[in-house]
Amino acid sequence: MEHEAATAALAALAHTHRLAVFRRLVQAGPSGEAAGDIARALGIGATALSFHLKELDRAGLVRSWRDGRFIRYSADIEGMRQLLDFLTQDCCNGHPEICGGLAKVLDAASCGPAPRPAVLKSRGKR
């Protein structure tokens, strides 16, 4: 991940609603959650949620796909993994074993996305 992409991802997460949406989607796992359910659970209006999801998508942190008449969203595990890798690539001066539980967190991020029938759009380079 390049500095520019990392900055975009961090900027996207630096908003209360976007951080809440991202954390909810991480909890939901690869099956994700429908946009309406996210909006209701977090008390965010549909228009505002759409804006926040678009920003997270642009930053490479969420994915979307059509599920019948709904659009589902999930955390983009690979995007999250790339951001974590970028942030920790020089952890502990090249001795990641010193960082304790950080290696476990990075390994846990390898759960990967579930297969999807059709992704709505593909992003350009991250």
XYZ file of C-alpha atoms in Angstrom:
126
model
C 0.000 0.000 0.000
C 1.285 3.450 -0.884
C 1.252 6.471 1.430
C -1.532 8.053 -0.624
C -3.821 5.036 -0.281
C -3.054 4.710 3.438
C -3.834 8.392 3.953
C -7.160 7.981 2.127
C -8.075 4.942 4.251
C -7.161 6.672 7.497
C -9.036 9.821 6.451
C -12.116 7.726 5.681
C -11.973 6.166 9.139
C -11.438 9.540 10.813
C -15.160 10.248 11.021
C -17.467 9.019 13.759
C -20.122 7.534 11.467
C -17.687 5.955 9.011
C -15.708 4.377 11.827
C -18.936 3.013 13.335
C -20.028 1.616 9.952
C -16.642 0.010 9.344
C -16.534 -1.570 12.809
C -20.064 -2.911 12.351
C -19.106 -4.444 9.011
C -15.981 -6.012 10.498
C -18.234 -7.604 13.142
C -20.708 -8.779 10.490
C -17.972 -10.741 8.735
C -17.824 -11.779 5.105
C -21.605 -12.081 4.680
C -21.912 -8.358 5.386
C -25.091 -6.492 6.040
C -27.787 -4.737 4.025
C -27.524 -0.944 3.864
C -30.942 -0.448 5.472
C -30.010 -2.636 8.429
C -26.776 -0.681 8.940
C -28.667 2.625 8.836
C -31.275 1.471 11.367
C -28.734 -0.059 13.734
C -26.511 3.014 13.778
C -29.261 5.640 13.560
C -27.857 7.162 10.377
C -30.149 8.444 7.631
C -30.089 6.622 4.287
C -28.588 9.548 2.373
C -25.837 10.123 4.935
C -25.100 6.386 5.112
C -24.810 6.220 1.333
C -22.266 9.045 1.415
C -20.234 7.367 4.172
C -20.288 3.974 2.455
C -19.102 5.604 -0.767
C -16.168 7.184 1.083
C -15.243 3.854 2.687
C -15.524 2.123 -0.688
C -13.352 4.755 -2.347
C -10.749 4.183 0.372
C -10.765 0.428 -0.302
C -12.268 -0.524 3.047
C -15.701 -1.890 2.066
C -17.175 -3.975 -0.743
C -20.721 -4.058 -2.028
C -22.860 -6.458 -4.014
C -26.473 -6.885 -4.983
C -28.464 -9.485 -3.063
C -31.904 -9.593 -4.652
C -33.307 -6.102 -4.279
C -30.861 -5.154 -1.519
C -27.291 -3.943 -1.598
C -25.084 -5.630 0.958
C -21.818 -4.281 2.278
C -18.915 -5.963 4.016
C -15.528 -4.876 5.231
C -12.915 -5.355 2.531
C -10.619 -7.641 4.496
C -7.800 -7.300 1.985
C -7.993 -3.494 2.163
C -7.970 -3.660 5.956
C -5.037 -6.094 5.884
C -3.085 -3.805 3.551
C -3.667 -0.840 5.855
C -2.592 -2.828 8.925
C 0.467 -4.106 7.069
C 1.368 -0.567 6.030
C 1.001 0.723 9.582
C 3.039 -2.099 11.108
C 5.587 -2.941 8.416
C 8.465 -1.582 10.496
C 7.047 -2.697 13.831
C 9.568 -2.895 16.635
C 12.552 -2.159 14.411
C 12.149 -5.374 12.412
C 11.335 -7.610 15.390
C 7.553 -8.127 15.271
C 7.735 -10.784 18.009
C 8.294 -7.900 20.461
C 4.897 -6.439 19.548
C 3.094 -9.273 21.347
C -0.506 -9.693 20.230
C -0.134 -7.615 17.064
C 0.861 -10.653 14.991
C -2.320 -12.419 16.142
C -4.416 -9.432 15.077
C -2.823 -9.462 11.635
C -3.373 -13.232 11.332
C -7.023 -12.824 12.365
C -7.476 -10.338 9.526
C -6.884 -13.180 7.096
C -10.435 -14.537 7.351
C -11.083 -13.246 3.820
C -14.304 -12.317 2.102
C -17.067 -14.745 1.261
C -17.762 -15.412 -2.399
C -20.292 -13.007 -3.864
C -22.547 -13.393 -6.875
C -21.852 -9.997 -8.425
C -19.818 -7.113 -7.070
C -21.506 -3.827 -7.986
C -18.407 -1.970 -9.042
C -14.714 -2.454 -9.102
C -12.402 0.154 -7.769
C -9.390 1.466 -9.576
C -5.988 1.195 -8.037
C -5.754 1.659 -4.295
